[in-house]
Amino acid sequence: MNAPIKSDAWTGKFFSQGWSAGSGGVAEVVEPATGEVLGQIGIADAKDIDAAVASARSAQEAWAATPFDQRAAIIRNAAEVLKRRAAEFVQWNTRECGSIPPKGEYEVGITYEQMQQAAALAALPNGSLFPSSVPGRTNLWHRVPLGVVGVIAPWNFPLFLAMRSVAPALSLGNAVVLKPDLQSAVTGGVLIAEIFEEAGLPDGVLHVLPGGAETGDALVRHPDVAMISFTGSTAVGRSIAEICGRMLKKVALELGGNNVHIVLPDADLDGAASCAAWGSFLHQGQVCMAAGRHLVHRSVVDEYAAKLAARAGALHVGDPNAGPCHLGPLINDRQVARVHEVVTASIQAGAEVLAGGVHEGRFYQPTVLKGVTPEMSAFQSEIFGPVAPITVFDTEDEAIALANGSDYGLAASIHTASAARGLALAKRLKTGMVHINDQPINCEPQVPFGGMGASGSGGRFGGPASIDEFTQAQWISLVEKPVIYPF
């Protein structure tokens, strides 16, 4: 694969009514597979956030007043620019994020779908008429934009997880300030700014300001930011929720997960193992919906474990820019150390390694651990690495208790030959999404997406749920003549 395209327009800069140098200096864009420096982007500080929010607030009113079909057309134009520049996005996703090219291609495709879905939101019915006990009164209930929406996006699916907030927020009449992660600031930030600029989005409506924790904190605390949409760790999400709660600011949180993959005794074990390998090892397991706990009935655990270990052993780990591979590098050395610590601690506690358990630098082998118990780190932690811990159960009640024993509640999967049995179990799981005879990493832009508990209670993205998230309700009542009251 060729070197990614670097532009002098954005080198060392960020996007806020054009490209300008950040007051916070610059950060290197580093390839996790090789350590090669791919470029530089500008870092925003609190002063830059202030300026961007002021600009966004000034531009938002005119953008909200723009006819809905014109707003939708710009979102669709941006989607077409994304499609035309797909190879460039895939290139950066591979080099900057350690993604294998098929993952990058999938991310572009689902982001294109998300943008088309978001554009369609602008044309949906906006409001309801309610009856009144007052003669001649009309009660109108409708949705209005929030104003300025702050979006804080992660590095693992940087394009899609940014755009699922940016596109609907813009479509519904808001201005947006996007803070991408520094580890994915080009794929999930710079290139997003470029496609909207090319699509004709008016100046000031979208700002893209990369930065670290201080930049994000300034965005969260800004009094003129009406909402924060955050995707990331539960620990950071809790902090953001506390700040927004004190400020009475709307917040949408999509946080971590320790998702279960339940295999019942009547399951198709080849299918269950295939889904498990994809669910645990896709993008090196660095997915919030990854299958993190494999709960398998005792009667089939040996056969299932052997099938999963065989699949893990057949996967090739390497530099995705150098040639075909199934898994690329973990995002940084800190994450490698954390994954290996969890694996090592679980082995020392009695887990059996059936595959993997080793790494060379950031290249971690897909790992299957058998005999994992609820007390082990591999069961309790969101590992965010290519690790499949297998825990045995004897009854469905035990499986449900194990599944619901986590504070997380993002996604789950169940394998069984009985649809009725699968549905009955799904309804007992405290998770926002359950996939029967599939794996937990599923997303369709037209379907509301979100978790429960420590995975982010309340927030939903996708389909009609995006209208609720990125607007607020207003009641207007109207009578032709003033009502006459007793005094």
PDB file of N, CA and C in Angstrom, residues 316-360:
ATOM      1  N   HIS A 316      -3.261 -14.881  10.757  1.00  0.00           N
ATOM      2  CA  HIS A 316      -1.941 -14.273  10.588  1.00  0.00           C
ATOM      3  C   HIS A 316      -1.940 -12.867  11.170  1.00  0.00           C
ATOM      4  N   VAL A 317      -0.939 -12.592  11.992  1.00  0.00           N
ATOM      5  CA  VAL A 317      -0.783 -11.275  12.611  1.00  0.00           C
ATOM      6  C   VAL A 317       0.398 -10.573  11.945  1.00  0.00           C
ATOM      7  N   GLY A 318       0.180  -9.333  11.527  1.00  0.00           N
ATOM      8  CA  GLY A 318       1.274  -8.628  10.888  1.00  0.00           C
ATOM      9  C   GLY A 318       0.967  -7.173  10.635  1.00  0.00           C
ATOM     10  N   ASP A 319       1.874  -6.524   9.912  1.00  0.00           N
ATOM     11  CA  ASP A 319       1.721  -5.124   9.538  1.00  0.00           C
ATOM     12  C   ASP A 319       0.724  -5.052   8.384  1.00  0.00           C
ATOM     13  N   PRO A 320      -0.446  -4.465   8.578  1.00  0.00           N
ATOM     14  CA  PRO A 320      -1.452  -4.475   7.518  1.00  0.00           C
ATOM     15  C   PRO A 320      -1.064  -3.657   6.300  1.00  0.00           C
ATOM     16  N   ASN A 321      -0.074  -2.782   6.444  1.00  0.00           N
ATOM     17  CA  ASN A 321       0.387  -2.014   5.297  1.00  0.00           C
ATOM     18  C   ASN A 321       1.403  -2.780   4.465  1.00  0.00           C
ATOM     19  N   ALA A 322       1.987  -3.822   5.049  1.00  0.00           N
ATOM     20  CA  ALA A 322       3.042  -4.570   4.368  1.00  0.00           C
ATOM     21  C   ALA A 322       2.505  -5.728   3.541  1.00  0.00           C
ATOM     22  N   GLY A 323       1.306  -6.193   3.846  1.00  0.00           N
ATOM     23  CA  GLY A 323       0.740  -7.324   3.122  1.00  0.00           C
ATOM     24  C   GLY A 323      -0.471  -7.865   3.833  1.00  0.00           C
ATOM     25  N   PRO A 324      -1.148  -8.834   3.208  1.00  0.00           N
ATOM     26  CA  PRO A 324      -2.386  -9.368   3.795  1.00  0.00           C
ATOM     27  C   PRO A 324      -2.157  -9.978   5.180  1.00  0.00           C
ATOM     28  N   CYS A 325      -3.051  -9.675   6.102  1.00  0.00           N
ATOM     29  CA  CYS A 325      -3.032 -10.277   7.424  1.00  0.00           C
ATOM     30  C   CYS A 325      -4.440 -10.187   7.994  1.00  0.00           C
ATOM     31  N   HIS A 326      -4.678 -10.963   9.045  1.00  0.00           N
ATOM     32  CA  HIS A 326      -5.984 -10.951   9.687  1.00  0.00           C
ATOM     33  C   HIS A 326      -6.037  -9.959  10.846  1.00  0.00           C
ATOM     34  N   LEU A 327      -4.939  -9.818  11.556  1.00  0.00           N
ATOM     35  CA  LEU A 327      -4.842  -8.914  12.693  1.00  0.00           C
ATOM     36  C   LEU A 327      -3.639  -8.014  12.516  1.00  0.00           C
ATOM     37  N   GLY A 328      -3.795  -6.742  12.876  1.00  0.00           N
ATOM     38  CA  GLY A 328      -2.689  -5.810  12.857  1.00  0.00           C
ATOM     39  C   GLY A 328      -2.158  -5.578  14.266  1.00  0.00           C
ATOM     40  N   PRO A 329      -1.520  -4.442  14.509  1.00  0.00           N
ATOM     41  CA  PRO A 329      -0.942  -4.161  15.821  1.00  0.00           C
ATOM     42  C   PRO A 329      -1.982  -3.618  16.788  1.00  0.00           C
ATOM     43  N   LEU A 330      -1.718  -3.778  18.075  1.00  0.00           N
ATOM     44  CA  LEU A 330      -2.468  -3.007  19.070  1.00  0.00           C
ATOM     45  C   LEU A 330      -2.053  -1.542  18.957  1.00  0.00           C
ATOM     46  N   ILE A 331      -2.886  -0.661  19.451  1.00  0.00           N
ATOM     47  CA  ILE A 331      -2.747   0.758  19.153  1.00  0.00           C
ATOM     48  C   ILE A 331      -1.492   1.379  19.769  1.00  0.00           C
ATOM     49  N   ASN A 332      -1.050   0.898  20.955  1.00  0.00           N
ATOM     50  CA  ASN A 332       0.134   1.471  21.578  1.00  0.00           C
ATOM     51  C   ASN A 332       0.721   0.488  22.588  1.00  0.00           C
ATOM     52  N   ASP A 333       1.900   0.808  23.092  1.00  0.00           N
ATOM     53  CA  ASP A 333       2.597  -0.089  24.021  1.00  0.00           C
ATOM     54  C   ASP A 333       1.837  -0.234  25.337  1.00  0.00           C
ATOM     55  N   ARG A 334       1.186   0.815  25.768  1.00  0.00           N
ATOM     56  CA  ARG A 334       0.428   0.756  27.015  1.00  0.00           C
ATOM     57  C   ARG A 334      -0.685  -0.289  26.925  1.00  0.00           C
ATOM     58  N   GLN A 335      -1.336  -0.352  25.777  1.00  0.00           N
ATOM     59  CA  GLN A 335      -2.402  -1.324  25.608  1.00  0.00           C
ATOM     60  C   GLN A 335      -1.845  -2.742  25.535  1.00  0.00           C
ATOM     61  N   VAL A 336      -0.701  -2.917  24.913  1.00  0.00           N
ATOM     62  CA  VAL A 336      -0.057  -4.240  24.887  1.00  0.00           C
ATOM     63  C   VAL A 336       0.220  -4.718  26.303  1.00  0.00           C
ATOM     64  N   ALA A 337       0.782  -3.839  27.121  1.00  0.00           N
ATOM     65  CA  ALA A 337       1.119  -4.210  28.496  1.00  0.00           C
ATOM     66  C   ALA A 337      -0.133  -4.574  29.281  1.00  0.00           C
ATOM     67  N   ARG A 338      -1.212  -3.840  29.070  1.00  0.00           N
ATOM     68  CA  ARG A 338      -2.443  -4.114  29.800  1.00  0.00           C
ATOM     69  C   ARG A 338      -3.031  -5.467  29.393  1.00  0.00           C
ATOM     70  N   VAL A 339      -3.091  -5.741  28.088  1.00  0.00           N
ATOM     71  CA  VAL A 339      -3.632  -7.018  27.614  1.00  0.00           C
ATOM     72  C   VAL A 339      -2.805  -8.174  28.162  1.00  0.00           C
ATOM     73  N   HIS A 340      -1.484  -8.030  28.093  1.00  0.00           N
ATOM     74  CA  HIS A 340      -0.627  -9.142  28.529  1.00  0.00           C
ATOM     75  C   HIS A 340      -0.712  -9.342  30.036  1.00  0.00           C
ATOM     76  N   GLU A 341      -0.895  -8.272  30.770  1.00  0.00           N
ATOM     77  CA  GLU A 341      -1.058  -8.392  32.218  1.00  0.00           C
ATOM     78  C   GLU A 341      -2.311  -9.190  32.565  1.00  0.00           C
ATOM     79  N   VAL A 342      -3.419  -8.906  31.849  1.00  0.00           N
ATOM     80  CA  VAL A 342      -4.659  -9.650  32.083  1.00  0.00           C
ATOM     81  C   VAL A 342      -4.477 -11.127  31.741  1.00  0.00           C
ATOM     82  N   VAL A 343      -3.855 -11.402  30.606  1.00  0.00           N
ATOM     83  CA  VAL A 343      -3.645 -12.792  30.184  1.00  0.00           C
ATOM     84  C   VAL A 343      -2.739 -13.516  31.164  1.00  0.00           C
ATOM     85  N   THR A 344      -1.646 -12.894  31.538  1.00  0.00           N
ATOM     86  CA  THR A 344      -0.686 -13.522  32.442  1.00  0.00           C
ATOM     87  C   THR A 344      -1.297 -13.798  33.810  1.00  0.00           C
ATOM     88  N   ALA A 345      -2.030 -12.829  34.340  1.00  0.00           N
ATOM     89  CA  ALA A 345      -2.662 -13.013  35.650  1.00  0.00           C
ATOM     90  C   ALA A 345      -3.672 -14.152  35.623  1.00  0.00           C
ATOM     91  N   SER A 346      -4.400 -14.289  34.537  1.00  0.00           N
ATOM     92  CA  SER A 346      -5.400 -15.350  34.433  1.00  0.00           C
ATOM     93  C   SER A 346      -4.738 -16.718  34.301  1.00  0.00           C
ATOM     94  N   ILE A 347      -3.640 -16.789  33.571  1.00  0.00           N
ATOM     95  CA  ILE A 347      -2.901 -18.056  33.463  1.00  0.00           C
ATOM     96  C   ILE A 347      -2.357 -18.469  34.833  1.00  0.00           C
ATOM     97  N   GLN A 348      -1.819 -17.503  35.542  1.00  0.00           N
ATOM     98  CA  GLN A 348      -1.291 -17.802  36.878  1.00  0.00           C
ATOM     99  C   GLN A 348      -2.388 -18.255  37.834  1.00  0.00           C
ATOM    100  N   ALA A 349      -3.612 -17.790  37.579  1.00  0.00           N
ATOM    101  CA  ALA A 349      -4.748 -18.175  38.430  1.00  0.00           C
ATOM    102  C   ALA A 349      -5.366 -19.506  38.013  1.00  0.00           C
ATOM    103  N   GLY A 350      -4.862 -20.106  36.911  1.00  0.00           N
ATOM    104  CA  GLY A 350      -5.326 -21.445  36.541  1.00  0.00           C
ATOM    105  C   GLY A 350      -5.931 -21.587  35.166  1.00  0.00           C
ATOM    106  N   ALA A 351      -6.036 -20.511  34.395  1.00  0.00           N
ATOM    107  CA  ALA A 351      -6.574 -20.625  33.040  1.00  0.00           C
ATOM    108  C   ALA A 351      -5.587 -21.369  32.146  1.00  0.00           C
ATOM    109  N   GLU A 352      -6.136 -22.095  31.166  1.00  0.00           N
ATOM    110  CA  GLU A 352      -5.314 -22.891  30.239  1.00  0.00           C
ATOM    111  C   GLU A 352      -5.243 -22.176  28.893  1.00  0.00           C
ATOM    112  N   VAL A 353      -4.019 -22.035  28.383  1.00  0.00           N
ATOM    113  CA  VAL A 353      -3.823 -21.383  27.088  1.00  0.00           C
ATOM    114  C   VAL A 353      -3.963 -22.413  25.975  1.00  0.00           C
ATOM    115  N   LEU A 354      -4.958 -22.231  25.111  1.00  0.00           N
ATOM    116  CA  LEU A 354      -5.146 -23.115  23.962  1.00  0.00           C
ATOM    117  C   LEU A 354      -4.567 -22.525  22.687  1.00  0.00           C
ATOM    118  N   ALA A 355      -4.390 -21.214  22.661  1.00  0.00           N
ATOM    119  CA  ALA A 355      -3.792 -20.534  21.506  1.00  0.00           C
ATOM    120  C   ALA A 355      -3.294 -19.185  21.976  1.00  0.00           C
ATOM    121  N   GLY A 356      -2.195 -18.714  21.367  1.00  0.00           N
ATOM    122  CA  GLY A 356      -1.706 -17.363  21.627  1.00  0.00           C
ATOM    123  C   GLY A 356      -1.095 -17.192  22.993  1.00  0.00           C
ATOM    124  N   GLY A 357      -1.397 -16.067  23.619  1.00  0.00           N
ATOM    125  CA  GLY A 357      -0.834 -15.733  24.920  1.00  0.00           C
ATOM    126  C   GLY A 357       0.525 -15.075  24.833  1.00  0.00           C
ATOM    127  N   VAL A 358       0.991 -14.777  23.615  1.00  0.00           N
ATOM    128  CA  VAL A 358       2.317 -14.179  23.418  1.00  0.00           C
ATOM    129  C   VAL A 358       2.206 -13.035  22.427  1.00  0.00           C
ATOM    130  N   HIS A 359       3.241 -12.213  22.400  1.00  0.00           N
ATOM    131  CA  HIS A 359       3.263 -11.096  21.454  1.00  0.00           C
ATOM    132  C   HIS A 359       4.691 -10.755  21.100  1.00  0.00           C
ATOM    133  N   GLU A 360       4.855 -10.101  19.945  1.00  0.00           N
ATOM    134  CA  GLU A 360       6.120  -9.504  19.542  1.00  0.00           C
ATOM    135  C   GLU A 360       5.852  -8.019  19.330  1.00  0.00           C
TER     136      GLU A 360
END
